[in-house]
Coordinates of C-alpha atoms in Angstrom, one line a residue:
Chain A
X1097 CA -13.9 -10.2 -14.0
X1098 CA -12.1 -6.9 -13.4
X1099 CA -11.7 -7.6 -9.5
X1100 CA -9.8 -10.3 -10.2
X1101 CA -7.7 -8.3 -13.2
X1102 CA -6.9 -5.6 -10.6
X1103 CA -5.9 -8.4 -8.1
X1104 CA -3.7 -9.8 -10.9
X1105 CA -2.3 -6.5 -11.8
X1106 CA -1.3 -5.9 -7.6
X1107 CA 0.1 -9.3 -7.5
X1108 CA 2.2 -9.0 -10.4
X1109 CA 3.5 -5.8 -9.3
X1110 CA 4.3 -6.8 -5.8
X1111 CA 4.4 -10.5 -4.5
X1112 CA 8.4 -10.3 -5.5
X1113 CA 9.2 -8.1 -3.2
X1114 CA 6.7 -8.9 -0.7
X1115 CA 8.1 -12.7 -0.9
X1116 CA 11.4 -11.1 -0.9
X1117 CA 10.4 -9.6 2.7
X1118 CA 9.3 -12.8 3.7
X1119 CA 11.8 -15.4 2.6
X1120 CA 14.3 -12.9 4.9
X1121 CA 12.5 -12.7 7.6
X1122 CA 11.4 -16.3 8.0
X1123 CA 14.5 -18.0 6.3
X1124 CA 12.0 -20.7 5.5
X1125 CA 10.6 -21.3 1.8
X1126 CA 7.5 -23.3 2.2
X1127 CA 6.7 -20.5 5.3
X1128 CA 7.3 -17.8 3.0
X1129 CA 5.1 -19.2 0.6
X1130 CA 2.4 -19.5 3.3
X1131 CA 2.9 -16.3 4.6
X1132 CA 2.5 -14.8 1.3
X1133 CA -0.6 -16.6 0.7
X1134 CA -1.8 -14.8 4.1
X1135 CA -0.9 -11.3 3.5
X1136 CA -2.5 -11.1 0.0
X1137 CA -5.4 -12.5 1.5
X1138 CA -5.3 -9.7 4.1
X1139 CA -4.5 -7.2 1.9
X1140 CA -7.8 -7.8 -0.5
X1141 CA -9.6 -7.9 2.5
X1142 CA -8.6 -5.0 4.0
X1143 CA -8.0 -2.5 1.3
X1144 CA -10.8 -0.2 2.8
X1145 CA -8.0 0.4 5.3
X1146 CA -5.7 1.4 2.8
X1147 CA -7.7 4.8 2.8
X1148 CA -6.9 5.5 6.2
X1149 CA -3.0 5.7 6.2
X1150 CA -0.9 8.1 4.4
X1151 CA 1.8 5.8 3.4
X1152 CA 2.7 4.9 -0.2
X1153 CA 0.9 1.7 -1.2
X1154 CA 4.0 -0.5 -1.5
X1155 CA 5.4 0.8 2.0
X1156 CA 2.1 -0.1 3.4
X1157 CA 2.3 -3.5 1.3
X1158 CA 5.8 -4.3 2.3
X1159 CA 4.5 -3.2 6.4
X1160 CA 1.7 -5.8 6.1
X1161 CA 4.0 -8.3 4.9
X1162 CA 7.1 -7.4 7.1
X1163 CA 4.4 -7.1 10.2
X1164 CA 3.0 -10.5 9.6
X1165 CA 6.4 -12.3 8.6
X1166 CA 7.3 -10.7 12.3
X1167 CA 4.0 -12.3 13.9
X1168 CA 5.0 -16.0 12.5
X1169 CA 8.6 -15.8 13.4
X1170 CA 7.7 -14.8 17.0
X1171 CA 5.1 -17.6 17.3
X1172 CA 7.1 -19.7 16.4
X1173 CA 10.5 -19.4 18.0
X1174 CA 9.1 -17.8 21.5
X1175 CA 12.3 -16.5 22.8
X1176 CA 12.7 -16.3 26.6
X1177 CA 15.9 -15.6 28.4
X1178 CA 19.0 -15.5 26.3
X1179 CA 19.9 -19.2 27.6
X1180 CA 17.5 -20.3 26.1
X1181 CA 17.3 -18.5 22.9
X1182 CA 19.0 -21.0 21.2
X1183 CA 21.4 -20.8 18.0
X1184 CA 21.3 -17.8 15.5
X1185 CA 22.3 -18.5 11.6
X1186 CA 22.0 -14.9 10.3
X1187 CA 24.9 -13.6 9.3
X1188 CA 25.8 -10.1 9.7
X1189 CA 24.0 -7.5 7.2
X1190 CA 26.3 -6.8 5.0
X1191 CA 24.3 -5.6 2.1
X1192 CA 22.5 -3.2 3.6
X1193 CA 25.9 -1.6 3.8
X1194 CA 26.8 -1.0 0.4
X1195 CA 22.9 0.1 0.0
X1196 CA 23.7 2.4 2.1
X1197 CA 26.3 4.1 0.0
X1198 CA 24.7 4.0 -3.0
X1199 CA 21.4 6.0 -1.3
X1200 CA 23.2 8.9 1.0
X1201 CA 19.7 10.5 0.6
X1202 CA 18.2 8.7 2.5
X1203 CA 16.8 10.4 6.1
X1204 CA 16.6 7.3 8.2
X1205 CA 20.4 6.4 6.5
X1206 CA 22.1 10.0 7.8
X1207 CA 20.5 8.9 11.1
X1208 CA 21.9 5.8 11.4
X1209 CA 25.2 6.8 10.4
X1210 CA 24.9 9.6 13.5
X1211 CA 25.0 6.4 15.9
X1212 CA 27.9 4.4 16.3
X1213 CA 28.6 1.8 14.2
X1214 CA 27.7 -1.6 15.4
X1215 CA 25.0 0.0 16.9
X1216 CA 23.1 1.3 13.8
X1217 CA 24.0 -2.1 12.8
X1218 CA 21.8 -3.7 15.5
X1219 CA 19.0 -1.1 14.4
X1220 CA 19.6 -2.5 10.7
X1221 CA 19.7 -6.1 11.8
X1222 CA 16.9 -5.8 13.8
X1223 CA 14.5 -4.1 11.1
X1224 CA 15.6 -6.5 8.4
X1225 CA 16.0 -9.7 10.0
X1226 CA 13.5 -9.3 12.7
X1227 CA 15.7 -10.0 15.5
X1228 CA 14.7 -10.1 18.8
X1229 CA 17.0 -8.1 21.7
X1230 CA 18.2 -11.9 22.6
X1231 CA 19.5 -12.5 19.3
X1232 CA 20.8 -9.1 18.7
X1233 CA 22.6 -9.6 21.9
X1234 CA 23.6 -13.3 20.9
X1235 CA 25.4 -11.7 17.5
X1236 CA 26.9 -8.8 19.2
X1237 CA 28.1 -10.6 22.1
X1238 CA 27.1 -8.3 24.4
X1239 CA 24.4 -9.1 27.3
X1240 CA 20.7 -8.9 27.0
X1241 CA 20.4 -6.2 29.1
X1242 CA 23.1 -4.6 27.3
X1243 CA 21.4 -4.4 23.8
X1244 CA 18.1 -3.7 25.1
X1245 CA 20.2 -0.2 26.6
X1246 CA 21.8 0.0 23.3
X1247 CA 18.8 -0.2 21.1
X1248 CA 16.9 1.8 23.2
X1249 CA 19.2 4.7 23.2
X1250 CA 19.6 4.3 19.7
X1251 CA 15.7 4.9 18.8
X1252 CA 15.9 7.9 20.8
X1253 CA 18.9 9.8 19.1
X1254 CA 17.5 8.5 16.5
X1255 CA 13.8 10.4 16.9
X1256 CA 16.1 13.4 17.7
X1257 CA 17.8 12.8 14.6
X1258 CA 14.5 12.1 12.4
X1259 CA 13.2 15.0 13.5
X1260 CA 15.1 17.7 13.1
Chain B
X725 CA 4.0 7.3 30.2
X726 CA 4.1 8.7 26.8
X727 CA 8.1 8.2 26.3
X728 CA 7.5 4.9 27.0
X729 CA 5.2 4.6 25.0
X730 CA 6.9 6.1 21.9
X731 CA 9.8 3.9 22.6
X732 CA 7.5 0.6 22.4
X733 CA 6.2 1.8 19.3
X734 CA 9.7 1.9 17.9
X735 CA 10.5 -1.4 19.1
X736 CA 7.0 -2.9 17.9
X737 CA 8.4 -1.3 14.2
X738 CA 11.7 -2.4 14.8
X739 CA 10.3 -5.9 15.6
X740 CA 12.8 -6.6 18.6
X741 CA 9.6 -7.3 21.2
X742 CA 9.4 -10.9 21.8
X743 CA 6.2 -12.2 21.2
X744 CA 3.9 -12.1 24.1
X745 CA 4.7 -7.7 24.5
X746 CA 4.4 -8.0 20.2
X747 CA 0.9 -9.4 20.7
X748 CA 0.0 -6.3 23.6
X749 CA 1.3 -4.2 21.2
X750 CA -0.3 -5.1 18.3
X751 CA -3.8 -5.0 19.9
X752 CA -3.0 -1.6 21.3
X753 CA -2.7 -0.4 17.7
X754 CA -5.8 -1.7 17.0
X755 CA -7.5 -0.1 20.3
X756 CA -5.5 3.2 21.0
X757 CA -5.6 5.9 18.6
X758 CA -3.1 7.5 20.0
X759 CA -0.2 4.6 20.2
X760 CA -1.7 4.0 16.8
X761 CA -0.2 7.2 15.2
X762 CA 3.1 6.4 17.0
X763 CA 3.7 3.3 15.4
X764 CA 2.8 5.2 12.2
X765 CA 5.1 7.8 12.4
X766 CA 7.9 4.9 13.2
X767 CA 7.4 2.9 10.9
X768 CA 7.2 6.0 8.1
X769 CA 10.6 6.5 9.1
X770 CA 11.9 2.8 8.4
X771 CA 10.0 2.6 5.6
X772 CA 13.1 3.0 3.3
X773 CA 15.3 0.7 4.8
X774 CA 12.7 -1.5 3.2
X775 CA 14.0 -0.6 -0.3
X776 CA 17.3 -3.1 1.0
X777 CA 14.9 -6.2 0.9
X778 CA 15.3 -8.3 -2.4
X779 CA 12.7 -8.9 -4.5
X780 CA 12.1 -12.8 -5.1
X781 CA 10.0 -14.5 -7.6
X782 CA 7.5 -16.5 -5.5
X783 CA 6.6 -20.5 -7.6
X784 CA 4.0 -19.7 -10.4
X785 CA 1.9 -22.1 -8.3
X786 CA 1.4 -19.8 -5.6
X787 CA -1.2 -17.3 -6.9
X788 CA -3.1 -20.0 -8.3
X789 CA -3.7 -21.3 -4.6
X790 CA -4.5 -17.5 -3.4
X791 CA -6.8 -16.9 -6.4
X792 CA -8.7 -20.1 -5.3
X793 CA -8.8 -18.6 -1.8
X794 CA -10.1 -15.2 -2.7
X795 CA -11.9 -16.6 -5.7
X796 CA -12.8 -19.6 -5.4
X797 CA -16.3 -20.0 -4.4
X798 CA -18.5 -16.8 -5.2
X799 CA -17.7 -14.3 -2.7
X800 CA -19.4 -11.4 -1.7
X801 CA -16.2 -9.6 -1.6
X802 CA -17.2 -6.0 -2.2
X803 CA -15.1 -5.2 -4.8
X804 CA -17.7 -1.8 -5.1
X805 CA -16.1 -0.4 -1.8
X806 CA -12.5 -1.1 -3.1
X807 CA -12.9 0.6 -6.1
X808 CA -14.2 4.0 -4.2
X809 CA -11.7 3.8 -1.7
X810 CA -10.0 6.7 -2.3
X811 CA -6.8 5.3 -0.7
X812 CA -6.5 2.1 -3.4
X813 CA -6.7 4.6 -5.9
X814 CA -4.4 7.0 -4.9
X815 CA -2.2 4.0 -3.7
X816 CA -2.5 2.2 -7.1
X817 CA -1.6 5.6 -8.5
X818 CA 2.0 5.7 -7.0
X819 CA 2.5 2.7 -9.5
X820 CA 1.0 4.2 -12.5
X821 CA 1.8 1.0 -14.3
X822 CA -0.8 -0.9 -11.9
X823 CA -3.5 2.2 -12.7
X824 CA -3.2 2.1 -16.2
X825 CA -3.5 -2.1 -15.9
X826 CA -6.0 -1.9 -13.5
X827 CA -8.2 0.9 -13.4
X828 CA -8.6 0.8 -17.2
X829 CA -7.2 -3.0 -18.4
X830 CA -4.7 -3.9 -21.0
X831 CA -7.1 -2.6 -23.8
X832 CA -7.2 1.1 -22.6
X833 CA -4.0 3.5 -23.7
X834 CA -1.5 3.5 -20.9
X835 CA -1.3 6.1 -18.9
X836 CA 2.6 7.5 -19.0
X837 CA 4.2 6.7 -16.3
X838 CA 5.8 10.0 -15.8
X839 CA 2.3 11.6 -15.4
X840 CA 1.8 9.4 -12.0
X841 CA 1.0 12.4 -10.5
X842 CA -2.0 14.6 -10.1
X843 CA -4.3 12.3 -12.0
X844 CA -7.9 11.9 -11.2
X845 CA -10.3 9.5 -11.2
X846 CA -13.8 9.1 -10.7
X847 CA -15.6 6.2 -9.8
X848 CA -19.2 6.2 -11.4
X849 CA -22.3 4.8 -11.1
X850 CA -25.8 5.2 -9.6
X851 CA -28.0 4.0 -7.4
X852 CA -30.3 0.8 -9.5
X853 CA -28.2 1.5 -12.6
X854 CA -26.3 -1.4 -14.1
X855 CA -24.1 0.9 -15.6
X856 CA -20.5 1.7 -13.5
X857 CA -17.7 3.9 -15.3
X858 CA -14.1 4.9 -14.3
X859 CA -13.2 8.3 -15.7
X860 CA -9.4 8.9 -15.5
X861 CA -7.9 12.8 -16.2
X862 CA -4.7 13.7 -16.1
X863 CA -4.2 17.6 -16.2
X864 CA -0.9 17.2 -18.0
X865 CA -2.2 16.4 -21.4
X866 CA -5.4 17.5 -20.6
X867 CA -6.9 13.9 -21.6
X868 CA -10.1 12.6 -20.2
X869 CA -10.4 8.7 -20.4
X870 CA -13.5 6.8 -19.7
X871 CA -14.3 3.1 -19.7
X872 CA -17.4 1.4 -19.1
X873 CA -16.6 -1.4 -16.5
X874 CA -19.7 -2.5 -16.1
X875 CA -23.1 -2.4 -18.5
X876 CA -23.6 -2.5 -22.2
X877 CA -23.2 0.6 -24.5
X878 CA -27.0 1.3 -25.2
X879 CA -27.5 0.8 -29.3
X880 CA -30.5 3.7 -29.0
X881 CA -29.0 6.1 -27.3
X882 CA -26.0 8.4 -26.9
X883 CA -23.9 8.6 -23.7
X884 CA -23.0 12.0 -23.2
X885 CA -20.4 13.1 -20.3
X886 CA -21.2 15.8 -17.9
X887 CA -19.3 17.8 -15.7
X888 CA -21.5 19.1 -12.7
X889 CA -20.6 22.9 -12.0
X890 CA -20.3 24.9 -8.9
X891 CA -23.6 26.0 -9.6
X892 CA -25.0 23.0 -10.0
X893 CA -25.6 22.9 -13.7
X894 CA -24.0 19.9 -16.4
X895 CA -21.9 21.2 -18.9
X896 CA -21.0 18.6 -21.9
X897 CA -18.0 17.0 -22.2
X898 CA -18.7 15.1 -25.4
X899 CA -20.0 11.7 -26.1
X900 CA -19.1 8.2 -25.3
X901 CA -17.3 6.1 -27.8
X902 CA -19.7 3.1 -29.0
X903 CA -17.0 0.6 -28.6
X904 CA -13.8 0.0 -26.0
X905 CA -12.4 3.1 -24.1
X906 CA -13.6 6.9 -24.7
X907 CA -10.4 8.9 -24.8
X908 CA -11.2 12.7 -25.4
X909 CA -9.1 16.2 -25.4
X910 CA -10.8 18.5 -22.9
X911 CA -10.4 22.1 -23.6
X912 CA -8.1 23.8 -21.7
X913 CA -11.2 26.1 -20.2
X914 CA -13.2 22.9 -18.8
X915 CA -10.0 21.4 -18.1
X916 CA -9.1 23.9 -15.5
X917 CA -12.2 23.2 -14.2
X918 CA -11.6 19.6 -13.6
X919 CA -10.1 19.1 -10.3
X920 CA -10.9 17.4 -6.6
X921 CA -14.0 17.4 -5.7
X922 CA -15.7 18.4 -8.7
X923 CA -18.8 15.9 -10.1
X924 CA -18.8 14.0 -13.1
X925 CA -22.0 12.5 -14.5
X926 CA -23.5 10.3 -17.7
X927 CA -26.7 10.9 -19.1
X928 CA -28.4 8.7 -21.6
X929 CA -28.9 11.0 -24.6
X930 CA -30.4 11.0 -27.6
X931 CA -28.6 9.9 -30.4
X932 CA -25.8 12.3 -31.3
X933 CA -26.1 14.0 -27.8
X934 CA -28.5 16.4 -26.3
X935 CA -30.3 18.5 -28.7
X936 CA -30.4 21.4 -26.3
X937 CA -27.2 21.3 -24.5
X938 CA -28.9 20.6 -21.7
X939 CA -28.8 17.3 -20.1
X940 CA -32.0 15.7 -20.7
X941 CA -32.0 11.4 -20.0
X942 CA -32.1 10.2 -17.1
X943 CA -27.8 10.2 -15.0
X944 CA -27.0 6.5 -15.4
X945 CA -23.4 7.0 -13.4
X946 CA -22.4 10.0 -11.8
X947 CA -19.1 9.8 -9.7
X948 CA -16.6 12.9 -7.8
X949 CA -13.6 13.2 -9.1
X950 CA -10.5 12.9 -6.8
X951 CA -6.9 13.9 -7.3
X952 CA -4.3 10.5 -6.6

């Protein structure tokens, strides 16, 4: 059935780096596997949408994952003042660092690197990780209210920066 | 308050809102056009840091459980409106790999991958014909291939391929091959004439093509073509 060779074909191509996406967001295996069942069923059925956005297919892939991996996390660790936010096992993106280097190219990269330091960090940690402002503000040891500034002002040099 | 507004679409991106201000934003997306394109235009921006996320190899067993779910009982999933979504298409394009593989399967020549770009395809068929055909050009080699995805070859008659002009009128392409994939040279003069928007049809012929150059059976699949 060729519906189900093109589904084979997406999948192949993409549920690594889609679980990838998952599996760091969640930090849970058997929810990553879940979630991954999830998004490829919401990808099949909404690839009529597809039509409708101008990204590339694998940003708008990794979105739908990222997006949904987001969704889970949030319902299930609902985060409300940082006392109660509880412990946070991430460890500081390091990685993403030495990516970095290696891609100079990229625009949203040159942005970053126009904010300070730990603060582009905090953008970083945020977009990978899915980190809340409580838990950004847990790992930078700085108050809620604090990084919520922070991270604000940061996404708007950053639009300034984008879109020069 | 637009600013603000902007600035929640960053954070919705970003993921920071916590999860009862995720849900209101997410619904918002799906309700206001405008905070729509905001988000958009976000996320475009952070779409490379996504290139930092590792790819992992999810257990084998996994697809067989999501096949089951998409596949499992006969559903009326309308695989017809996925494959003339222009958007799969030009999204399987970027991974030229998945159009050759999908668009064509494993039997069809390969398209090369560094010819990604400015391919077309054409999604054909026609109204109470069992017939359904993807045509696939890329202007590069000036290579027209064709594959029947649905329908048997006819044994007593030709399938000759048309290309509709401006004016209206068919002007042959050549035949389809009997068996597996049609893979044809077009002529650099009807090549040029190959691009977005143009129409591409199939006639049943007689055998060996229309005696009159004309198109003369009835169109069994006629589909526009579209640049991915």
């Amino acid at each position: 059935m060729r519906d189900r060779a093109a589904f084979d074909a997406l999948y192949r191509a993409t549920s690594a780096k889609l679980f990838g996406v998952c599996l760091r967001v969640l930090k849970d295996r058997g929810e990553a596997e879940d979630a991954l069942q999830d998004i490829y069923v919401k990808i099949w059925n909404r690839a009529d949408r597809f039509a409708i956005t101008d990204s590339s297919p694998i940003s708008w892939l990794v979105a739908i994952a990222r997006n949904h991996a987001i969704d889970l996390l949030r319902a299930r660790r609902p985060v409300g003042d940082l006392e109660t936010a509880g412990e946070i096992a991430e460890p500081s993106p390091g990685p993403e660092r030495n990516a970095v280097a290696a891609s100079e190219a990229r625009q949203i990269d040159r942005c970053l690197g126009e904010l300070d330091p730990p603060r582009a960090d905090a953008v970083r940690g945020a977009y990978m990780n899915g980190e809340t402002y409580e838990e950004l503000a847990k790992r930078h040891g700085v108050p809620l209210n604090t990084m919520r500034t922070w991270l604000r002002r940061s996404l708007i040099k950053l639009r300034e920066c984008l879109q020069r | 308050m637009p600013e603000g507004d902007d600035l929640v679409a960053a954070e919705y991106v970003l993921g920071v809102l916590a999860h009862r201000e995720r849900l209101l934003a997410g619904n918002r997306i799906e309700t206001e056009k405008a905070f729509a394109v905001q988000v958009a235009r976000w996320q475009e921006h952070f779409d490379c840091l996504s290139d930092d996320y590792q790819a992992v190899e999810p257990p084998v067993a996994l697809k067989s459980a999501i096949d089951r779910r998409l596949f499992g009982e006969a559903r009326a999933v309308s695989m017809l409106s996925l494959w003339s979504s222009l958007g799969f298409w030009r999204g399987l394009a970027a991974a030229s790999v998945l159009l050759a593989a999908i668009a064509i399967g494993r039997e069809f020549i390969p398209l090369s991958p560094q010819s990604s770009s400015g391919q077309m395809v054409a999604s054909m068929e026609a109204a109470g014909s069992p017939y359904k055909t993807m045509a696939v050009f890329d202007p590069s080699t000036d290579m027209l291939r064709l594959k029947m995805m649905e329908g048997d070859m006819p044994t007593d008659h030709s399938m000759e391929i048309w290309l509709i002009a401006d004016n209206g009128e068919p002007v042959s392409l050549g035949l389809m091959k009997r068996d597996g994939p049609t893979e044809m040279p077009v002529k650099p003069a009807m090549a040029t004439r190959i691009r977005d928007g143009i129409r591409l049809a199939i006639t049943a012929e007689p055998m060996g093509g229309s005696p009159t150059g004309k198109a003369t059976g009835p169109v069994i699949a006629s589909g526009v073509v579209r640049a991915i």
